[in-house]
mmCIF file of C-alpha atoms in Angstrom:
data_model
loop_
_atom_site.group_PDB
_atom_site.id
_atom_site.type_symbol
_atom_site.label_atom_id
_atom_site.label_comp_id
_atom_site.label_asym_id
_atom_site.label_seq_id
_atom_site.Cartn_x
_atom_site.Cartn_y
_atom_site.Cartn_z
ATOM 1 C CA MET A 1 -0.062 0.202 -0.324
ATOM 2 C CA ALA A 2 1.609 3.209 -0.923
ATOM 3 C CA LYS A 3 2.557 5.800 1.763
ATOM 4 C CA TYR A 4 1.501 8.953 2.370
ATOM 5 C CA CYS A 5 2.827 11.736 4.293
ATOM 6 C CA ASP A 6 0.084 14.489 5.033
ATOM 7 C CA VAL A 7 2.633 17.733 5.531
ATOM 8 C CA PHE A 8 2.496 21.308 4.529
ATOM 9 C CA SER A 9 5.056 23.763 3.913
ATOM 10 C CA ILE A 10 4.012 27.121 3.066
ATOM 11 C CA CYS A 11 6.689 29.860 2.014
ATOM 12 C CA VAL A 12 6.185 33.301 1.040
ATOM 13 C CA PHE A 13 6.972 32.035 -2.510
ATOM 14 C CA GLY A 14 5.664 28.722 -3.005
ATOM 15 C CA LEU A 15 3.740 25.739 -1.764
ATOM 16 C CA VAL A 16 4.976 22.638 -1.262
ATOM 17 C CA VAL A 17 2.491 19.719 -1.432
ATOM 18 C CA LEU A 18 3.670 16.241 -0.536
ATOM 19 C CA ILE A 19 1.205 13.533 -2.117
ATOM 20 C CA MET A 20 1.826 10.200 -2.591
ATOM 21 C CA GLY A 21 5.235 10.079 -2.215
ATOM 22 C CA SER A 22 6.130 12.551 -4.747
ATOM 23 C CA ILE A 23 6.156 16.427 -4.660
ATOM 24 C CA CYS A 24 4.067 18.736 -6.636
ATOM 25 C CA ILE A 25 5.551 22.123 -6.890
ATOM 26 C CA TRP A 26 3.050 25.103 -7.231
ATOM 27 C CA THR A 27 4.726 28.550 -7.780
ATOM 28 C CA CYS A 28 2.156 31.310 -6.100
ATOM 29 C CA SER A 29 3.174 34.764 -6.591
ATOM 30 C CA SER A 30 1.823 38.015 -4.801
ATOM 31 C CA HIS A 31 0.900 39.403 -8.422
ATOM 32 C CA ILE A 32 -1.276 37.976 -10.958
ATOM 33 C CA SER A 33 -0.423 38.309 -14.130
ATOM 34 C CA THR A 34 -1.121 36.277 -17.354
ATOM 35 C CA THR A 35 2.496 35.068 -18.369
ATOM 36 C CA GLU A 36 3.015 33.848 -14.991
ATOM 37 C CA THR A 37 -0.102 31.508 -14.765
ATOM 38 C CA GLU A 38 0.387 30.822 -18.307
ATOM 39 C CA ASP A 39 3.340 28.076 -17.196
ATOM 40 C CA LEU A 40 1.646 24.692 -16.805
ATOM 41 C CA SER A 41 4.142 22.574 -17.674
ATOM 42 C CA TYR A 42 3.148 20.396 -14.561
ATOM 43 C CA LEU A 43 0.129 19.319 -16.463
ATOM 44 C CA GLU A 44 2.009 18.202 -19.870
ATOM 45 C CA ALA A 45 1.490 14.737 -20.657
ATOM 46 C CA ASP A 46 4.622 12.335 -21.109
ATOM 47 C CA SER A 47 5.206 9.145 -22.550
ATOM 48 C CA GLU A 48 3.976 7.338 -19.518
ATOM 49 C CA TYR A 49 0.607 9.023 -19.758
ATOM 50 C CA LEU A 50 -0.001 8.118 -23.664
ATOM 51 C CA LYS A 51 0.609 4.154 -23.584
ATOM 52 C CA ASN A 52 -2.830 4.283 -25.105
ATOM 53 C CA SER A 53 -1.417 5.737 -28.679
ATOM 54 C CA GLU A 54 -3.147 5.732 -32.074
ATOM 55 C CA ALA A 55 -2.347 2.235 -32.752
ATOM 56 C CA GLU A 56 -5.141 1.335 -30.622
ATOM 57 C CA GLY A 57 -7.314 3.988 -31.955
ATOM 58 C CA GLU A 58 -8.611 7.513 -31.767
ATOM 59 C CA LEU A 59 -9.776 8.035 -28.379
ATOM 60 C CA ILE A 60 -13.592 9.179 -28.445
ATOM 61 C CA PHE A 61 -15.269 9.250 -25.155
ATOM 62 C CA VAL A 62 -13.944 8.492 -21.080
ATOM 63 C CA HIS A 63 -15.819 7.428 -17.985
ATOM 64 C CA VAL A 64 -13.996 7.469 -14.677
ATOM 65 C CA LEU A 65 -15.059 5.706 -11.445
ATOM 66 C CA TYR A 66 -13.273 6.476 -8.460
ATOM 67 C CA ARG A 67 -13.473 5.784 -5.010
ATOM 68 C CA HIS A 68 -12.673 8.715 -2.547
ATOM 69 C CA GLY A 69 -9.874 9.725 -0.279
ATOM 70 C CA ASP A 70 -8.796 8.916 3.364
ATOM 71 C CA ARG A 71 -11.512 9.281 5.658
ATOM 72 C CA ASN A 72 -11.887 9.048 9.468
ATOM 73 C CA PRO A 73 -13.696 5.740 10.647
ATOM 74 C CA VAL A 74 -17.331 5.850 9.605
ATOM 75 C CA ASN A 75 -18.351 5.265 13.308
ATOM 76 C CA ALA A 76 -17.343 4.717 17.169
ATOM 77 C CA THR A 77 -16.165 0.968 16.885
ATOM 78 C CA PRO A 78 -16.307 -1.527 19.657
ATOM 79 C CA GLY A 79 -12.950 -2.260 21.011
ATOM 80 C CA SER A 80 -11.385 1.029 20.168
ATOM 81 C CA SER A 81 -9.865 3.467 22.358
ATOM 82 C CA TYR A 82 -10.543 6.130 19.822
ATOM 83 C CA THR A 83 -14.369 6.663 19.862
ATOM 84 C CA ASP A 84 -14.479 10.168 21.171
ATOM 85 C CA LEU A 85 -14.693 12.360 17.954
ATOM 86 C CA SER A 86 -11.642 14.799 19.326
ATOM 87 C CA TYR A 87 -9.429 12.107 17.682
ATOM 88 C CA TRP A 88 -11.522 12.720 14.263
ATOM 89 C CA PRO A 89 -12.023 16.425 14.505
ATOM 90 C CA GLU A 90 -13.517 16.491 10.780
ATOM 91 C CA GLY A 91 -16.339 14.030 12.258
ATOM 92 C CA TRP A 92 -17.174 10.403 11.476
ATOM 93 C CA GLY A 93 -16.624 9.325 8.019
ATOM 94 C CA GLN A 94 -15.549 12.726 6.924
ATOM 95 C CA LEU A 95 -12.511 13.315 4.245
ATOM 96 C CA THR A 96 -9.358 13.796 5.856
ATOM 97 C CA ALA A 97 -6.571 16.087 4.955
ATOM 98 C CA LEU A 98 -4.733 12.919 3.348
ATOM 99 C CA GLY A 99 -8.027 12.410 1.585
ATOM 100 C CA LYS A 100 -7.915 15.504 -0.288
ATOM 101 C CA GLN A 101 -4.383 15.175 -1.066
ATOM 102 C CA GLN A 102 -4.823 11.635 -2.659
ATOM 103 C CA GLY A 103 -7.879 13.510 -4.638
ATOM 104 C CA TYR A 104 -5.802 15.729 -5.776
ATOM 105 C CA ALA A 105 -3.013 13.446 -6.700
ATOM 106 C CA LEU A 106 -5.313 11.131 -8.775
ATOM 107 C CA GLY A 107 -6.577 14.851 -10.586
ATOM 108 C CA LEU A 108 -3.025 15.386 -11.704
ATOM 109 C CA TRP A 109 -2.585 12.143 -12.984
ATOM 110 C CA LEU A 110 -5.776 12.146 -15.002
ATOM 111 C CA ARG A 111 -4.744 15.933 -16.120
ATOM 112 C CA ARG A 112 -1.367 14.391 -17.559
ATOM 113 C CA ARG A 113 -3.293 10.898 -18.953
ATOM 114 C CA TYR A 114 -5.743 13.231 -21.016
ATOM 115 C CA ASN A 115 -4.035 16.807 -21.157
ATOM 116 C CA LYS A 116 -3.994 16.407 -25.167
ATOM 117 C CA TYR A 117 -7.630 15.027 -24.877
ATOM 118 C CA ILE A 118 -9.343 17.555 -23.092
ATOM 119 C CA SER A 119 -9.378 21.137 -22.697
ATOM 120 C CA ASN A 120 -7.197 23.195 -20.230
ATOM 121 C CA GLU A 121 -10.030 25.287 -18.892
ATOM 122 C CA TYR A 122 -13.141 23.711 -17.844
ATOM 123 C CA ASP A 123 -15.786 23.386 -20.213
ATOM 124 C CA GLY A 124 -19.606 22.134 -18.783
ATOM 125 C CA SER A 125 -20.132 20.899 -22.483
ATOM 126 C CA GLU A 126 -17.106 18.770 -22.626
ATOM 127 C CA ILE A 127 -16.902 17.228 -19.028
ATOM 128 C CA TYR A 128 -19.809 15.973 -16.428
ATOM 129 C CA VAL A 129 -18.885 15.033 -12.696
ATOM 130 C CA ARG A 130 -21.478 13.177 -10.392
ATOM 131 C CA SER A 131 -21.192 12.270 -6.947
ATOM 132 C CA SER A 132 -23.023 10.045 -4.517
ATOM 133 C CA ASP A 133 -24.789 12.217 -1.724
ATOM 134 C CA VAL A 134 -22.338 11.848 0.658
ATOM 135 C CA ASP A 135 -19.927 14.591 1.994
ATOM 136 C CA ARG A 136 -16.372 12.549 1.535
ATOM 137 C CA THR A 137 -17.294 11.859 -2.342
ATOM 138 C CA ILE A 138 -18.479 15.048 -3.158
ATOM 139 C CA MET A 139 -15.203 16.717 -1.481
ATOM 140 C CA SER A 140 -12.969 14.260 -3.168
ATOM 141 C CA ALA A 141 -14.562 14.885 -6.527
ATOM 142 C CA GLN A 142 -13.883 19.073 -5.801
ATOM 143 C CA SER A 143 -10.308 17.953 -5.104
ATOM 144 C CA VAL A 144 -9.936 15.879 -8.294
ATOM 145 C CA LEU A 145 -11.385 18.920 -10.212
ATOM 146 C CA ALA A 146 -9.075 21.498 -8.667
ATOM 147 C CA ALA A 147 -6.062 19.424 -9.847
ATOM 148 C CA MET A 148 -7.514 18.554 -13.483
ATOM 149 C CA TYR A 149 -8.506 22.595 -14.029
ATOM 150 C CA PRO A 150 -6.479 24.918 -12.312
ATOM 151 C CA PRO A 151 -7.444 28.536 -13.098
ATOM 152 C CA ARG A 152 -5.004 30.513 -15.338
ATOM 153 C CA GLY A 153 -5.203 34.324 -16.698
ATOM 154 C CA LYS A 154 -8.241 35.609 -17.047
ATOM 155 C CA LEU A 155 -10.188 33.204 -15.166
ATOM 156 C CA ILE A 156 -8.170 33.503 -11.792
ATOM 157 C CA TRP A 157 -10.625 35.430 -9.663
ATOM 158 C CA LYS A 158 -8.670 35.623 -6.312
ATOM 159 C CA ARG A 159 -5.134 36.574 -6.037
ATOM 160 C CA ASN A 160 -2.954 33.745 -4.983
ATOM 161 C CA LEU A 161 -5.584 30.761 -5.495
ATOM 162 C CA LEU A 162 -5.032 28.570 -8.355
ATOM 163 C CA TRP A 163 -8.711 27.240 -7.870
ATOM 164 C CA GLN A 164 -12.037 27.453 -9.150
ATOM 165 C CA PRO A 165 -15.488 26.081 -8.544
ATOM 166 C CA ILE A 166 -16.757 23.042 -10.769
ATOM 167 C CA PRO A 167 -19.912 21.666 -10.658
ATOM 168 C CA VAL A 168 -20.169 18.405 -8.913
ATOM 169 C CA HIS A 169 -23.649 16.922 -9.601
ATOM 170 C CA THR A 170 -25.516 14.358 -6.855
ATOM 171 C CA VAL A 171 -28.711 12.747 -6.492
ATOM 172 C CA PRO A 172 -29.984 12.018 -3.039
ATOM 173 C CA ALA A 173 -29.168 8.512 -1.656
ATOM 174 C CA ASN A 174 -32.635 7.432 -1.698
ATOM 175 C CA LEU A 175 -33.021 7.586 -5.176
ATOM 176 C CA ASP A 176 -29.470 6.746 -6.511
ATOM 177 C CA TYR A 177 -29.190 3.253 -8.098
ATOM 178 C CA LEU A 178 -26.136 3.961 -9.829
ATOM 179 C CA VAL A 179 -23.310 5.095 -7.440
ATOM 180 C CA ALA A 180 -24.677 5.215 -4.158
ATOM 181 C CA ALA A 181 -23.204 2.035 -2.923
ATOM 182 C CA VAL A 182 -26.644 0.686 -1.516
ATOM 183 C CA ILE A 183 -29.066 -0.206 -3.752
ATOM 184 C CA PRO A 184 -32.255 1.833 -2.541
ATOM 185 C CA ASN A 185 -36.050 0.396 -2.010
ATOM 186 C CA CYS A 186 -35.989 -2.322 -4.395
ATOM 187 C CA THR A 187 -37.860 -5.120 -3.472
ATOM 188 C CA SER A 188 -36.721 -7.997 -6.022
ATOM 189 C CA TYR A 189 -32.951 -7.061 -5.176
ATOM 190 C CA LEU A 190 -33.874 -7.436 -1.738
ATOM 191 C CA ASN A 191 -35.614 -10.329 -1.944
ATOM 192 C CA ALA A 192 -32.447 -12.158 -3.951
ATOM 193 C CA THR A 193 -30.244 -10.880 -1.141
ATOM 194 C CA LYS A 194 -32.414 -12.374 1.819
ATOM 195 C CA ARG A 195 -32.144 -16.215 0.260
ATOM 196 C CA TYR A 196 -28.615 -15.583 -0.567
ATOM 197 C CA LEU A 197 -27.537 -14.845 3.175
ATOM 198 C CA ALA A 198 -29.623 -17.528 4.177
ATOM 199 C CA SER A 199 -28.228 -20.024 1.530
ATOM 200 C CA ASP A 200 -26.227 -22.837 2.710
ATOM 201 C CA GLU A 201 -23.034 -21.190 1.159
ATOM 202 C CA MET A 202 -23.448 -18.466 3.606
ATOM 203 C CA LYS A 203 -24.616 -20.564 6.301
ATOM 204 C CA ASP A 204 -21.530 -22.852 5.983
ATOM 205 C CA TYR A 205 -19.100 -19.766 6.019
ATOM 206 C CA LEU A 206 -20.695 -17.882 8.682
ATOM 207 C CA LYS A 207 -19.376 -21.337 10.711
ATOM 208 C CA SER A 208 -16.254 -21.315 9.667
ATOM 209 C CA ILE A 209 -15.339 -17.968 10.991
ATOM 210 C CA GLN A 210 -17.149 -18.389 14.407
ATOM 211 C CA PRO A 211 -13.648 -18.586 16.262
ATOM 212 C CA ILE A 212 -13.379 -15.118 14.784
ATOM 213 C CA PHE A 213 -16.814 -13.859 16.044
ATOM 214 C CA ASP A 214 -15.929 -15.438 19.647
ATOM 215 C CA ASN A 215 -12.216 -14.084 20.075
ATOM 216 C CA PHE A 216 -13.757 -10.532 19.132
ATOM 217 C CA THR A 217 -16.590 -10.370 21.410
ATOM 218 C CA LEU A 218 -14.582 -11.791 24.017
ATOM 219 C CA HIS A 219 -12.378 -8.912 23.496
ATOM 220 C CA THR A 220 -14.804 -6.135 22.679
ATOM 221 C CA GLY A 221 -17.763 -6.953 25.559
ATOM 222 C CA GLU A 222 -20.009 -6.532 22.818
ATOM 223 C CA ILE A 223 -21.446 -9.492 20.410
ATOM 224 C CA ILE A 224 -20.042 -10.068 17.139
ATOM 225 C CA ASN A 225 -21.419 -11.863 14.977
ATOM 226 C CA THR A 226 -21.766 -10.386 11.783
ATOM 227 C CA LEU A 227 -19.412 -9.841 8.377
ATOM 228 C CA TYR A 228 -20.165 -6.052 8.690
ATOM 229 C CA GLN A 229 -19.349 -5.762 12.318
ATOM 230 C CA VAL A 230 -15.817 -7.809 11.583
ATOM 231 C CA SER A 231 -15.411 -5.571 8.280
ATOM 232 C CA VAL A 232 -15.808 -2.539 10.099
ATOM 233 C CA MET A 233 -13.634 -2.835 13.243
ATOM 234 C CA ARG A 234 -10.623 -3.782 10.264
ATOM 235 C CA ASP A 235 -11.613 -0.225 8.872
ATOM 236 C CA ALA A 236 -11.492 1.025 12.007
ATOM 237 C CA TRP A 237 -7.815 -0.537 12.563
ATOM 238 C CA HIS A 238 -7.108 0.814 9.139
ATOM 239 C CA CYS A 239 -8.011 4.493 9.708
ATOM 240 C CA GLU A 240 -6.308 4.529 13.338
ATOM 241 C CA THR A 241 -3.149 3.148 12.204
ATOM 242 C CA THR A 242 -2.833 5.337 9.020
ATOM 243 C CA HIS A 243 -3.417 8.634 11.277
ATOM 244 C CA ASN A 244 -0.696 6.930 13.863
ATOM 245 C CA TYR A 245 -2.654 6.170 16.488
ATOM 246 C CA THR A 246 -1.921 2.641 18.018
ATOM 247 C CA ILE A 247 -4.507 -0.176 17.852
ATOM 248 C CA PRO A 248 -4.772 -2.569 20.728
ATOM 249 C CA GLU A 249 -2.605 -5.371 21.404
ATOM 250 C CA TRP A 250 -5.088 -8.094 20.984
ATOM 251 C CA ALA A 251 -5.789 -6.166 17.296
ATOM 252 C CA ALA A 252 -2.462 -6.328 16.016
ATOM 253 C CA ASN A 253 -3.069 -10.127 16.043
ATOM 254 C CA TYR A 254 -5.872 -9.358 13.204
ATOM 255 C CA TYR A 255 -4.303 -6.041 11.369
ATOM 256 C CA PRO A 256 -2.515 -5.995 9.386
ATOM 257 C CA ASN A 257 -1.581 -8.587 6.783
ATOM 258 C CA ASN A 258 -4.258 -11.526 8.516
ATOM 259 C CA ASP A 259 -5.662 -12.682 5.240
ATOM 260 C CA ASP A 260 -8.611 -14.550 7.518
ATOM 261 C CA ILE A 261 -9.624 -10.844 8.406
ATOM 262 C CA ASP A 262 -9.171 -9.953 4.985
ATOM 263 C CA GLN A 263 -11.195 -12.829 3.531
ATOM 264 C CA VAL A 264 -14.147 -11.735 5.949
ATOM 265 C CA SER A 265 -14.098 -7.915 4.617
ATOM 266 C CA ILE A 266 -13.828 -9.395 0.948
ATOM 267 C CA ARG A 267 -17.085 -11.843 1.760
ATOM 268 C CA PHE A 268 -18.954 -8.794 3.164
ATOM 269 C CA TYR A 269 -18.508 -6.954 0.001
ATOM 270 C CA SER A 270 -19.038 -9.991 -2.096
ATOM 271 C CA GLN A 271 -22.508 -10.270 -0.737
ATOM 272 C CA PHE A 272 -23.824 -7.574 -2.078
ATOM 273 C CA THR A 273 -22.840 -9.255 -6.040
ATOM 274 C CA GLY A 274 -23.787 -12.830 -4.505
ATOM 275 C CA THR A 275 -25.772 -13.724 -7.753
ATOM 276 C CA LYS A 276 -25.489 -12.886 -11.385
ATOM 277 C CA PHE A 277 -29.219 -11.459 -10.883
ATOM 278 C CA MET A 278 -27.987 -9.486 -7.804
ATOM 279 C CA SER A 279 -25.444 -7.776 -9.812
ATOM 280 C CA ARG A 280 -28.102 -6.602 -12.542
ATOM 281 C CA TYR A 281 -29.222 -3.957 -9.484
ATOM 282 C CA ALA A 282 -25.728 -3.698 -7.850
ATOM 283 C CA SER A 283 -23.742 -2.778 -11.136
ATOM 284 C CA GLY A 284 -25.840 -3.239 -13.940
ATOM 285 C CA PHE A 285 -27.769 -0.029 -14.413
ATOM 286 C CA LEU A 286 -24.190 1.513 -13.813
ATOM 287 C CA LEU A 287 -22.660 -0.761 -16.711
ATOM 288 C CA LYS A 288 -25.848 0.077 -18.766
ATOM 289 C CA ASP A 289 -25.514 3.998 -18.294
ATOM 290 C CA ILE A 290 -22.086 3.748 -19.297
ATOM 291 C CA LEU A 291 -22.443 2.066 -22.668
ATOM 292 C CA ASP A 292 -25.572 3.685 -23.686
ATOM 293 C CA ARG A 293 -23.393 6.946 -23.488
ATOM 294 C CA PHE A 294 -20.967 5.288 -25.296
ATOM 295 C CA LYS A 295 -23.518 4.294 -27.750
ATOM 296 C CA SER A 296 -24.990 7.646 -28.075
ATOM 297 C CA LYS A 297 -21.260 8.803 -28.634
ATOM 298 C CA SER A 298 -20.704 6.469 -31.238
ATOM 299 C CA ASN A 299 -24.108 7.494 -33.271
ATOM 300 C CA ASN A 300 -23.496 11.073 -32.910
ATOM 301 C CA THR A 301 -26.501 11.505 -30.684
ATOM 302 C CA LEU A 302 -24.987 12.661 -27.326
ATOM 303 C CA THR A 303 -26.261 15.944 -26.272
ATOM 304 C CA PRO A 304 -24.168 17.835 -24.836
ATOM 305 C CA ASN A 305 -21.239 15.721 -26.983
ATOM 306 C CA ARG A 306 -18.909 15.244 -23.887
ATOM 307 C CA LYS A 307 -16.039 13.726 -24.242
ATOM 308 C CA MET A 308 -15.638 12.542 -20.146
ATOM 309 C CA TRP A 309 -18.345 11.475 -17.671
ATOM 310 C CA MET A 310 -16.670 11.184 -13.834
ATOM 311 C CA PHE A 311 -18.365 8.790 -10.761
ATOM 312 C CA SER A 312 -17.066 9.765 -7.480
ATOM 313 C CA SER A 313 -18.158 6.817 -5.277
ATOM 314 C CA HIS A 314 -17.382 4.115 -2.776
ATOM 315 C CA ASP A 315 -15.423 1.089 -2.429
ATOM 316 C CA LEU A 316 -18.342 -1.266 -2.609
ATOM 317 C CA THR A 317 -19.738 0.426 -6.030
ATOM 318 C CA LEU A 318 -15.812 -0.362 -7.559
ATOM 319 C CA PHE A 319 -15.920 -3.559 -5.967
ATOM 320 C CA SER A 320 -19.450 -4.436 -6.987
ATOM 321 C CA PHE A 321 -18.509 -3.343 -10.586
ATOM 322 C CA LEU A 322 -15.564 -5.185 -11.201
ATOM 323 C CA ARG A 323 -16.893 -8.423 -9.840
ATOM 324 C CA SER A 324 -20.204 -7.862 -11.712
ATOM 325 C CA LEU A 325 -17.924 -7.944 -15.083
ATOM 326 C CA ASP A 326 -15.876 -10.643 -13.724
ATOM 327 C CA LEU A 327 -13.271 -8.301 -13.383
ATOM 328 C CA SER A 328 -12.385 -8.535 -9.964
ATOM 329 C CA ASP A 329 -8.688 -9.720 -8.727
ATOM 330 C CA ASN A 330 -10.878 -10.251 -5.709
ATOM 331 C CA GLN A 331 -8.997 -8.035 -3.360
ATOM 332 C CA LEU A 332 -10.311 -4.930 -1.329
ATOM 333 C CA VAL A 333 -10.381 -1.704 -3.056
ATOM 334 C CA PRO A 334 -7.933 1.115 -1.720
ATOM 335 C CA TYR A 335 -8.493 4.764 -1.647
ATOM 336 C CA VAL A 336 -8.810 6.713 -4.839
ATOM 337 C CA SER A 337 -8.555 3.538 -6.829
ATOM 338 C CA THR A 338 -10.010 4.403 -10.270
ATOM 339 C CA ILE A 339 -11.822 2.260 -12.888
ATOM 340 C CA ILE A 340 -11.745 3.829 -16.221
ATOM 341 C CA LEU A 341 -13.590 2.688 -19.526
ATOM 342 C CA GLU A 342 -12.362 4.050 -22.920
ATOM 343 C CA MET A 343 -14.218 4.181 -26.037
ATOM 344 C CA ARG A 344 -11.785 4.520 -29.165
ATOM 345 C CA LYS A 345 -12.733 4.103 -32.605
ATOM 346 C CA ARG A 346 -10.359 2.054 -35.194
ATOM 347 C CA ASP A 347 -11.267 1.264 -38.615
ATOM 348 C CA ASP A 348 -14.575 2.644 -38.476
ATOM 349 C CA GLU A 349 -15.554 0.334 -35.370
ATOM 350 C CA TYR A 350 -15.788 1.304 -31.498
ATOM 351 C CA TYR A 351 -14.107 -0.251 -28.867
ATOM 352 C CA VAL A 352 -14.044 -0.502 -25.136
ATOM 353 C CA GLN A 353 -10.757 -0.754 -22.825
ATOM 354 C CA ILE A 354 -10.876 -0.900 -19.194
ATOM 355 C CA PHE A 355 -8.324 0.120 -16.700
ATOM 356 C CA TYR A 356 -8.089 -0.218 -12.905
ATOM 357 C CA LYS A 357 -5.778 1.952 -10.920
ATOM 358 C CA THR A 358 -5.008 1.126 -7.673
ATOM 359 C CA SER A 359 -1.576 2.993 -7.266
ATOM 360 C CA ASP A 360 0.735 5.494 -9.105
ATOM 361 C CA LYS A 361 1.604 3.437 -11.656
ATOM 362 C CA THR A 362 -0.332 3.612 -14.822
ATOM 363 C CA PRO A 363 -2.285 0.578 -15.649
ATOM 364 C CA GLU A 364 -2.488 -2.076 -18.510
ATOM 365 C CA PRO A 365 -5.910 -2.606 -19.933
ATOM 366 C CA ILE A 366 -7.663 -5.275 -18.285
ATOM 367 C CA GLN A 367 -8.612 -8.444 -20.320
ATOM 368 C CA ILE A 368 -12.799 -8.647 -20.844
ATOM 369 C CA PRO A 369 -14.017 -12.050 -20.598
ATOM 370 C CA GLY A 370 -14.165 -13.551 -24.036
ATOM 371 C CA CYS A 371 -12.957 -10.112 -25.799
ATOM 372 C CA GLY A 372 -9.383 -9.430 -25.061
ATOM 373 C CA THR A 373 -8.213 -5.851 -24.148
ATOM 374 C CA GLN A 374 -10.106 -4.253 -26.733
ATOM 375 C CA CYS A 375 -13.845 -5.055 -26.861
ATOM 376 C CA PRO A 376 -16.377 -4.010 -29.775
ATOM 377 C CA LEU A 377 -18.834 -1.784 -28.079
ATOM 378 C CA SER A 378 -21.483 -4.057 -29.406
ATOM 379 C CA LYS A 379 -20.138 -7.250 -28.032
ATOM 380 C CA MET A 380 -19.896 -5.483 -24.692
ATOM 381 C CA TYR A 381 -23.889 -6.042 -24.813
ATOM 382 C CA GLU A 382 -23.719 -9.320 -25.572
ATOM 383 C CA ILE A 383 -20.894 -10.447 -22.883
ATOM 384 C CA TYR A 384 -22.673 -8.519 -20.276
ATOM 385 C CA ASP A 385 -26.281 -9.013 -21.529
ATOM 386 C CA HIS A 386 -27.559 -10.976 -18.449
ATOM 387 C CA ILE A 387 -26.419 -8.098 -16.072
ATOM 388 C CA ILE A 388 -27.753 -5.269 -18.138
ATOM 389 C CA PRO A 389 -31.380 -4.434 -17.260
ATOM 390 C CA LYS A 390 -34.130 -4.347 -20.125
ATOM 391 C CA LYS A 391 -36.246 -1.989 -18.112
ATOM 392 C CA GLN A 392 -36.521 0.980 -16.223
ATOM 393 C CA PHE A 393 -35.365 0.681 -12.375
ATOM 394 C CA ASP A 394 -38.712 0.727 -10.620
ATOM 395 C CA ASP A 395 -39.900 -1.714 -13.153
ATOM 396 C CA GLU A 396 -37.061 -4.426 -12.833
ATOM 397 C CA CYS A 397 -37.637 -3.923 -9.064
ATOM 398 C CA GLU A 398 -41.015 -5.214 -9.501
ATOM 399 C CA ILE A 399 -40.060 -8.762 -11.319
ATOM 400 C CA PRO A 400 -41.734 -11.590 -9.397
ATOM 401 C CA GLU A 401 -39.394 -13.492 -7.245
ATOM 402 C CA GLN A 402 -40.234 -16.524 -9.147
ATOM 403 C CA THR A 403 -38.442 -14.910 -12.115
ATOM 404 C CA ASP A 404 -34.974 -14.817 -10.106
ATOM 405 C CA GLN A 405 -32.368 -16.746 -12.197
ATOM 406 C CA LEU A 406 -29.628 -17.340 -9.647
#
């Protein structure tokens, strides 16, 4: 896991920000001039970010789906010594300064990768940004955009502040079936989930980890008997160690580098896409949203005719998406991990490439099952026909239970 330093040094003539092990220097001046602000050499794309060259076709459209940056624990956790908010001044589940740095670093990477594809200046007809309706994802989106679109020249509106407001759109969680992580108010999905959790497979797994439940119960003084509880405790230990807090001595046997506990968390996330039918709801609508937009772009019917669409979301959203598309490495999703879907045109045909970025390293395209690293757009619909919804969300959620093909 990448190491981060949460350090800021402010000088009269410069601001040096340490992000994800590398130093980005942003020169500030007490006097604004077009000449001084036109130097955006740090945004220039280099060979590392141009691996997808003309040999793989003309870049036509990009979708970006990423997890938010570092956050505080989501709530006060059993067995923790840091259940008082004085340890977490931003609040439960809120984005931290480190999380803002991580989002900014992702924005720099996206700017470098697509610098010759998108404009230097923000254009609402070129890019659209949607976030889940949660503080940390909205703030992460703003951090990413701050790096992608620093104002320059006449767009600078405040002296010594190379930042400008960029729209981030959202939908209330109880209506968001794309990137809210939890599927809202859907009877068909709820019934399928109940059946999966009651399956022999899940019962056998829960029985196999009963010793973990017993030990956690013993040390916390609270009854621990669900995957969720163990996953939340592991997450809290991650947050605490990231911010230099010491976890209990007994917990050190379980975190970090304990595959059994990691697998409990992975199993918790996996249960949201336990069957292909469940994947239709957990990720199918998002996949359809992306593919349909690709299709409109290829047919010259996309209005506005944008180049990029970005989603700021959660680890569960990314985990479920990868798993639903049979692309998962069966690992937890780190902060600011990013799934990129690119549509390219070659020989009058449109192809889709998928990338999964979990570190500073530029990712290679993923092998799409039965299609390779470049899959014709039309074949994407065929390959994933079993999880692509055929009706509107409300109608899909009324599918009779007996039609559920597990």
